[in-house]
Short mmCIF file of C-alpha atoms in Angstrom, two decimals:
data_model
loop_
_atom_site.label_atom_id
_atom_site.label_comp_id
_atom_site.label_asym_id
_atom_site.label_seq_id
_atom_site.Cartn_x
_atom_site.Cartn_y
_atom_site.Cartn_z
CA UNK A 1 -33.19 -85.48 -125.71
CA UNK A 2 -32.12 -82.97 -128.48
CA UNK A 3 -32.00 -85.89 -130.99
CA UNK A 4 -36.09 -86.90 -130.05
CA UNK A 5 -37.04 -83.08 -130.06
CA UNK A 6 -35.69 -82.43 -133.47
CA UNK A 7 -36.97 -85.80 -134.80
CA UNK A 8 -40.32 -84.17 -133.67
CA UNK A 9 -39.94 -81.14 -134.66
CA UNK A 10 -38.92 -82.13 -138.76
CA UNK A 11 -42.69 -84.19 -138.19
CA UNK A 12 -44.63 -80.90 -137.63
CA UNK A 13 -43.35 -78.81 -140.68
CA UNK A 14 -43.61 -81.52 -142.46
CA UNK A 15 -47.11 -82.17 -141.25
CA UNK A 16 -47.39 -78.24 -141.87
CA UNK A 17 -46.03 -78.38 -145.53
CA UNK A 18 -48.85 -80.87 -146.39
CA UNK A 19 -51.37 -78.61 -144.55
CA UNK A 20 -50.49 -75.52 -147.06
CA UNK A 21 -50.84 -78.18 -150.16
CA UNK A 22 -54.13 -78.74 -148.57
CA UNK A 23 -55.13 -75.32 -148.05
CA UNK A 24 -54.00 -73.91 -151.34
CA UNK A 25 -55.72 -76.89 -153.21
CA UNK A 26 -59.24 -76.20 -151.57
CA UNK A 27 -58.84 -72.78 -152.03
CA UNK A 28 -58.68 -73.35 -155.93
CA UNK A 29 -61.70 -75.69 -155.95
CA UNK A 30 -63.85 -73.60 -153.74
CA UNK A 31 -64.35 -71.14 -156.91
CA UNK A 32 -62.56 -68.56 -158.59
CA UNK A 33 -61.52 -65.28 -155.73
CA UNK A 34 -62.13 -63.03 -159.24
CA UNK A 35 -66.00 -63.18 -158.92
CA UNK A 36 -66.06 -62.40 -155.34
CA UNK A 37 -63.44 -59.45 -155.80
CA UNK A 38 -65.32 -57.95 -159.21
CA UNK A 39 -69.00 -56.73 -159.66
CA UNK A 40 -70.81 -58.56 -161.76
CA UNK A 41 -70.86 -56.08 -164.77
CA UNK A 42 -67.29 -56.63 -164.79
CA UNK A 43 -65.31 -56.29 -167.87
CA UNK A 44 -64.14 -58.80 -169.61
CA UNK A 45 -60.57 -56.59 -169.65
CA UNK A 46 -61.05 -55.56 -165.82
CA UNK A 47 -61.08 -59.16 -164.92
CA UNK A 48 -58.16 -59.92 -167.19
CA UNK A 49 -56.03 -57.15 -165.49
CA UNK A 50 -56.68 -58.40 -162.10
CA UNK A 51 -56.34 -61.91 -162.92
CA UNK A 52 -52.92 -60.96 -164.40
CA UNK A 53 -51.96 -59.11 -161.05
CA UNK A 54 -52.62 -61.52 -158.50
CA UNK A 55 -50.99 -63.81 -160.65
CA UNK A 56 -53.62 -66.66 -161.05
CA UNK A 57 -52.84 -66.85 -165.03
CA UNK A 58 -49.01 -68.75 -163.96
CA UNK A 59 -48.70 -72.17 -163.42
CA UNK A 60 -50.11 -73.77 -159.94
CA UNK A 61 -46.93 -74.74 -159.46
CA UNK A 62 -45.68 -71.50 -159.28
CA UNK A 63 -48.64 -69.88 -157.95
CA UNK A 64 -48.22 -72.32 -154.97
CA UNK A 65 -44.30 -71.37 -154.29
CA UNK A 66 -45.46 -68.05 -154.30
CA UNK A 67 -48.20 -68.69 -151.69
CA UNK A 68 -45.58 -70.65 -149.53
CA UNK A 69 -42.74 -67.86 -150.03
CA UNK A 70 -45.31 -65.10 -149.08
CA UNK A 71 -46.95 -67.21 -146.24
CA UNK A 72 -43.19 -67.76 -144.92
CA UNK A 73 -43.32 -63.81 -143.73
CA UNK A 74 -46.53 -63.69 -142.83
CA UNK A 75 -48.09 -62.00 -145.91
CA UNK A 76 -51.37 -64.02 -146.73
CA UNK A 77 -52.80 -61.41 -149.08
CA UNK A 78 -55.37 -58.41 -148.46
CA UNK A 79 -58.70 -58.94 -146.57
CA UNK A 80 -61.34 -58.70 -149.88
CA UNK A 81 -64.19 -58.23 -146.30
CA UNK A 82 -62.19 -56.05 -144.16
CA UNK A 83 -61.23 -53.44 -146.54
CA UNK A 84 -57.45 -51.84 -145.73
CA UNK A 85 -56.48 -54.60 -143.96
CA UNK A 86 -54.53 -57.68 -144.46
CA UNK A 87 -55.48 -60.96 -144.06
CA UNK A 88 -52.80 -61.70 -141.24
CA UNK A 89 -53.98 -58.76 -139.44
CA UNK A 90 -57.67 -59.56 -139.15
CA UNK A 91 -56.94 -62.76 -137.86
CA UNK A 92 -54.70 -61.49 -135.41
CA UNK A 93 -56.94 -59.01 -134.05
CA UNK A 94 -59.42 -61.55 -132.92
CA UNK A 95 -56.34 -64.46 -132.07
CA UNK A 96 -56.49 -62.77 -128.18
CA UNK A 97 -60.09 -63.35 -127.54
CA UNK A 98 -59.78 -67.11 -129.23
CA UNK A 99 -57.19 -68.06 -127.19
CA UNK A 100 -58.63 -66.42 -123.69
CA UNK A 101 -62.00 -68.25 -124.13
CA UNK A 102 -59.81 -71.54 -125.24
CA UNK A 103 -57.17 -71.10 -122.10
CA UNK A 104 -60.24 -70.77 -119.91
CA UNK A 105 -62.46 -74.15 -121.24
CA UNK A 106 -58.41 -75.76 -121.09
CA UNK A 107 -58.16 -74.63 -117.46
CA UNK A 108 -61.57 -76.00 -116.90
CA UNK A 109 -60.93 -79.57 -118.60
CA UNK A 110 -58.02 -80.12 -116.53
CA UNK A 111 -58.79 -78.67 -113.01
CA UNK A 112 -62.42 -80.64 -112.82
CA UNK A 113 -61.41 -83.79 -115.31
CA UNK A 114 -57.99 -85.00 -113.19
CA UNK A 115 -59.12 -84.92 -109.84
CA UNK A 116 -62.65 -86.23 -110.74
CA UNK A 117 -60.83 -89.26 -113.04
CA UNK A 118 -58.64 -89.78 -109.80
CA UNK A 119 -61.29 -90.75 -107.44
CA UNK A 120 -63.49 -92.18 -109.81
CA UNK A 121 -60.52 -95.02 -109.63
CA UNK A 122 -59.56 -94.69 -105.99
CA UNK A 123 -63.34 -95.21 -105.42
CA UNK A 124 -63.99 -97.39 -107.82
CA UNK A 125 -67.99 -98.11 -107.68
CA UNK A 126 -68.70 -95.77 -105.59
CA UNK A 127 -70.51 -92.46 -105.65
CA UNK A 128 -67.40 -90.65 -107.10
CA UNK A 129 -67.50 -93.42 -109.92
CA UNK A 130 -71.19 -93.30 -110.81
CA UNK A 131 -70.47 -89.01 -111.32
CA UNK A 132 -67.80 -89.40 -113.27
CA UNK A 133 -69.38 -92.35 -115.67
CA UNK A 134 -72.66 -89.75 -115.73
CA UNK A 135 -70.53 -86.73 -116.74
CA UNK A 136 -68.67 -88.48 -119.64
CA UNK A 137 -71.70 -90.46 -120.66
CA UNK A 138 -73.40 -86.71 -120.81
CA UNK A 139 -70.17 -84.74 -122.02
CA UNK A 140 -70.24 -87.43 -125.35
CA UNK A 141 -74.15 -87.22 -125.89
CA UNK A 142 -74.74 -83.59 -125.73
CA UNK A 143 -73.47 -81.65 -128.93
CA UNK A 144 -71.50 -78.70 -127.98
CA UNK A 145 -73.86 -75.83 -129.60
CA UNK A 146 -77.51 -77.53 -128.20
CA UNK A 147 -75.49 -77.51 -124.97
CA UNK A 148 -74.76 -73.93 -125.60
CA UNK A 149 -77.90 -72.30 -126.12
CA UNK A 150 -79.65 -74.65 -123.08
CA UNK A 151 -76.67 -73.13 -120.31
CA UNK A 152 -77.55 -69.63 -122.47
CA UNK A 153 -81.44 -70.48 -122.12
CA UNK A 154 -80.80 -71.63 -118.26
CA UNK A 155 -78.54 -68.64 -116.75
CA UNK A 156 -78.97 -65.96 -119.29
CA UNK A 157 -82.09 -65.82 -119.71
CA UNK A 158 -84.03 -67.53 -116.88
CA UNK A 159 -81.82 -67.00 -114.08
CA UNK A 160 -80.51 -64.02 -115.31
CA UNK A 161 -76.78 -64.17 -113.97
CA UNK A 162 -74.87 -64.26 -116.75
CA UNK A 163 -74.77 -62.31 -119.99
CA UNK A 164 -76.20 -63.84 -122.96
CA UNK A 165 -73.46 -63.37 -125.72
CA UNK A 166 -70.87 -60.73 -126.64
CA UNK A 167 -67.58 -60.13 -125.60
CA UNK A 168 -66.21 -59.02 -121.88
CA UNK A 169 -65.38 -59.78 -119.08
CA UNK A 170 -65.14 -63.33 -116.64
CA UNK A 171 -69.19 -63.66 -116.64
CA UNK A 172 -69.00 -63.19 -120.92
CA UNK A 173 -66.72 -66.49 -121.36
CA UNK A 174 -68.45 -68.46 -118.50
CA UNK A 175 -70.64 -70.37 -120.51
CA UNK A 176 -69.07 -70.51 -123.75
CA UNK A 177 -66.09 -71.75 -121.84
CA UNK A 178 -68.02 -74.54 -120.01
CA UNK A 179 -69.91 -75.50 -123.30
CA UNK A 180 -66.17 -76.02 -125.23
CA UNK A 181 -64.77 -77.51 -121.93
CA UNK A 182 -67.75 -80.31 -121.33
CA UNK A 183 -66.85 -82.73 -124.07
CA UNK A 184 -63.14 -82.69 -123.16
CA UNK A 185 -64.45 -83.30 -119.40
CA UNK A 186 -65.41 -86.86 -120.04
CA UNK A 187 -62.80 -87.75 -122.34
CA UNK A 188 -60.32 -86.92 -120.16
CA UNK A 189 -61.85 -88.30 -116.86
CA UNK A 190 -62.02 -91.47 -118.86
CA UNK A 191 -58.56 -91.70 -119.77
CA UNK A 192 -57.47 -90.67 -115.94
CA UNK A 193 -59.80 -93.37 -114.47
CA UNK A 194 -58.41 -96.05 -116.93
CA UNK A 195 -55.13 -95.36 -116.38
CA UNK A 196 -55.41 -95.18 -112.79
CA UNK A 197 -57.11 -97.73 -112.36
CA UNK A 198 -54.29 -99.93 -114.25
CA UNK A 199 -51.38 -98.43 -112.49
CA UNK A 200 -53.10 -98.86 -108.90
CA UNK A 201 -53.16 -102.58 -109.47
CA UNK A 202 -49.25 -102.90 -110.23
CA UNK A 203 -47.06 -104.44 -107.65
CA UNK A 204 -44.91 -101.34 -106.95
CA UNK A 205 -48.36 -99.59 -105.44
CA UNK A 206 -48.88 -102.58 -103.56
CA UNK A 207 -45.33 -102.47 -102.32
CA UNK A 208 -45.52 -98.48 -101.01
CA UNK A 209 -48.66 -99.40 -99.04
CA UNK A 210 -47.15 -102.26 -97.62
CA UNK A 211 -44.37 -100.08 -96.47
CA UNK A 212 -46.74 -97.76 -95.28
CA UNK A 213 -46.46 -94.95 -97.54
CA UNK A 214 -49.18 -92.55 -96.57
CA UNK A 215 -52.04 -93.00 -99.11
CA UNK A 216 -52.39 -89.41 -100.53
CA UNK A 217 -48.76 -90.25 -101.78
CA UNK A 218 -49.28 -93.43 -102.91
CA UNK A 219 -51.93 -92.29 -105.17
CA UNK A 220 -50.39 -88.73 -106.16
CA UNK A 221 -46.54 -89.52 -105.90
CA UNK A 222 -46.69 -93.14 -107.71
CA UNK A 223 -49.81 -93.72 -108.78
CA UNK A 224 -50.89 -90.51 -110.65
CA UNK A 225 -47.28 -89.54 -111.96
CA UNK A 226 -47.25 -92.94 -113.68
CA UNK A 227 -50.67 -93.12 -114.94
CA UNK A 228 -50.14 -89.07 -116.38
CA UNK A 229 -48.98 -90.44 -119.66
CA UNK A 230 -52.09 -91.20 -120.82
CA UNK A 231 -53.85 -87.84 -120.02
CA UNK A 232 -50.71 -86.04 -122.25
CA UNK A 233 -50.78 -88.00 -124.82
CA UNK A 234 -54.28 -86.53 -125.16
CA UNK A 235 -53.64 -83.09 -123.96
CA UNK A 236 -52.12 -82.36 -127.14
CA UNK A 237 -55.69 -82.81 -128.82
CA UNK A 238 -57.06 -81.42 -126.26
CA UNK A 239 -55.52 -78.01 -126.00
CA UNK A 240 -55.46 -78.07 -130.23
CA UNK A 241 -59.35 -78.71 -130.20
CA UNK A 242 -60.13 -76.07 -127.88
CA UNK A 243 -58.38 -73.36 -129.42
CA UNK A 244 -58.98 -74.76 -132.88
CA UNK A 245 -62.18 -75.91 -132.04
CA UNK A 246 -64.51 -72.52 -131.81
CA UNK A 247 -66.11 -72.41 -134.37
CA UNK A 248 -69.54 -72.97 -133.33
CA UNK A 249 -69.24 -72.16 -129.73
CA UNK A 250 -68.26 -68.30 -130.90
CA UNK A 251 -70.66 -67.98 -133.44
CA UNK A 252 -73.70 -69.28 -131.12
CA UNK A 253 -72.62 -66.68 -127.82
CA UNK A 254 -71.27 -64.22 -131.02
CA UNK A 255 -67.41 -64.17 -129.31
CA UNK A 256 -65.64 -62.34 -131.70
CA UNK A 257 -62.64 -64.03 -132.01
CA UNK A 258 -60.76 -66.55 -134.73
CA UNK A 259 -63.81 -69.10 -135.10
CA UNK A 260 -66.14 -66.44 -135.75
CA UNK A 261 -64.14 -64.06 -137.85
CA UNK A 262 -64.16 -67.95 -140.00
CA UNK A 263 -68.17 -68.36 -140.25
CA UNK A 264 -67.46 -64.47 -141.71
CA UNK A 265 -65.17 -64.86 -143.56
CA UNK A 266 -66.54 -67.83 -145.54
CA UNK A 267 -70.06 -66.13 -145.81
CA UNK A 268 -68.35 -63.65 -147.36
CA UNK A 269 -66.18 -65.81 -149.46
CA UNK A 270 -63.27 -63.57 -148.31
CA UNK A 271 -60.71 -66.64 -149.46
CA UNK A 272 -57.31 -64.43 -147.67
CA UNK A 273 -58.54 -64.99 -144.39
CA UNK A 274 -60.20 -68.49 -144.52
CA UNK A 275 -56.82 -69.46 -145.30
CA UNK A 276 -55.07 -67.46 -142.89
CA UNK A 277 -57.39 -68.60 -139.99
CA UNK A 278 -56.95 -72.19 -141.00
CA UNK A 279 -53.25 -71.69 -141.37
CA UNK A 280 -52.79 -70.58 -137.65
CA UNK A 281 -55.10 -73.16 -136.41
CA UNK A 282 -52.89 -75.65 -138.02
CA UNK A 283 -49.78 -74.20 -136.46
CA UNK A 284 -51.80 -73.97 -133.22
CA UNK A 285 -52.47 -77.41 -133.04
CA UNK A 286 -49.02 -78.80 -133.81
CA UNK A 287 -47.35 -76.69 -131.61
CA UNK A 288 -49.63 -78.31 -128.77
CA UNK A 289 -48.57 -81.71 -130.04
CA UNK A 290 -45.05 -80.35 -129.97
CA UNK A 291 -45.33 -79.43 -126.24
CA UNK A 292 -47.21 -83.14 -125.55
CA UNK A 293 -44.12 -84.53 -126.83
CA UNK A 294 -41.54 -82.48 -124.66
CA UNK A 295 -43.73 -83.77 -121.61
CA UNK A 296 -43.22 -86.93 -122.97
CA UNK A 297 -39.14 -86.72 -122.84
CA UNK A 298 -39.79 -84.94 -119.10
CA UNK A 299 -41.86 -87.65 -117.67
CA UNK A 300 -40.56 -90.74 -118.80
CA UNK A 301 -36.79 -91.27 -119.73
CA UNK A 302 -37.42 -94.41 -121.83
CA UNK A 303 -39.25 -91.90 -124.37
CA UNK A 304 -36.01 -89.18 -124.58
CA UNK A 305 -33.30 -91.86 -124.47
CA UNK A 306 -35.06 -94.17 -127.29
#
């Protein structure tokens, strides 16, 4: 068990070495941080000074251990938008409200997707099927922001019951939580209804009805806590997309949390916190993969013992 964990966990800083290279390199090629941080009538010894104390005349090389060594405590720079803050601390002002809305579109995905994948293969052509094959056919067609504005159009501003945009309470992530959660909805019912559907046809089920194993535990007991490895294995891109996945969905209901403060930042070519929010996205998303792969060694013993 220990063995498979740590073999997992040398994968995701490895994966998140490679993701600072990455990071570092764009951050070069998107332009040079000097013109954003000096007016234009600049001169030509002002820009020299700060060049020389941010350190951008050393090597890359060296500019990128420093960048690693400073991003190893935390210290991603000075906002150049948020004036007297740091980058870190921008981003992790608006980290709570990012991962509410995301733990509230995850809660959604899993609490209507499961039990609706579930019956779709109990019932299989039935009315429960049809649904479910109309919600993922829907949940892959509609883009997340059209889908947006339409709930926003529908219940904001028809119907009145919900609050267009902004930040607050249950009735402010409603929507914005549904619109993140609908695409992960079919996905996931998919993969529960296939995988269902192949464990319900192996001989062990067979063998618990013909013992007469009631049939709420024959599905739930056998049949669902073998079929559950497929849903995990996508749980881990599910929870990372959600929570990674903002962007748009905050800047369209204006939620201000991480995937807006990134829109921002970026329009503002504030380069400290671009890379700080795409930093803890990154470290986000593997430490959901990281948790998929404990569930793994949990579940099935074949995984933890290989």
């Amino acid at each position: 068990m220990l063995k498979f964990l740590a073999h997992r966990l040398i994968h995701a800083l490895i994966s998140l070495l490679v993701i600072t290279v990455i990071v570092f390199s764009l951050s070069h090629l998107s332009g040079n941080p000097i013109d954003a941080m000096l007016p234009d009538d600049a001169t030509p010894q002002q820009i020299e000074d700060l060049t020389r104390h941010l350190g951008l005349d050393r090597p890359i090389l060296v500019q990128y251990l420093t960048f690693l060594q400073n991003a190893a405590v935390g210290d991603f720079g000075d906002s150049l938008k948020w004036k007297g803050q740091t980058a870190a601390q921008v981003v992790l002002e608006r980290m709570p409200a990012t991962l509410q809305l995301g733990g509230l579109a995850l809660l959604i995905s899993v609490v209507v997707a499961i039990p609706l994948g579930v019956l779709a293969a109990v019932y299989k052509n039935t009315i429960f099927d049809a649904t479910a094959t109309v919600i993922a056919l829907l949940g892959q067609s509609l883009p997340a922001f059209w889908l947006g504005i339409v709930l926003m159009w529908i219940f904001a501003v028809t119907l009145g019951w919900l609050p267009t945009s902004g930040h607050g309470g249950l009735s402010h992530m409603i929507l914005p939580a549904i619109s993140m959660a609908w695409f992960q909805i079919s996905a996931l019912t998919r993969l529960t209804r296939s995988a269902m559907l192949e464990v319900l046809d192996a001989e062990y089920i067979k063998l618990a009805r013909v013992k007469g194993v009631r049939e709420q535990q024959v599905i739930w007991k056998h049949a669902f806590r073998n079929a559950a490895i497929v849903p995990i294995t996508y749980f881990g891109v599910l929870a990372g997309s959600l929570l990674t996945g903002s962007v748009v969905i905050e800047t369209v209901f204006n939620w201000p949390g991480t995937g807006w403060l990134a829109i921002t930042a970026i329009q503002g070519r504030d380069f400290p916190v671009v890379q700080t929010v795409v930093l803890f996205f990154a470290v986000l998303f593997l430490l959901a993969n990281f948790v998929v792969d404990v569930l793994y060694a949990l579940i099935d013993p074949r995984i933890r013992n290989a």
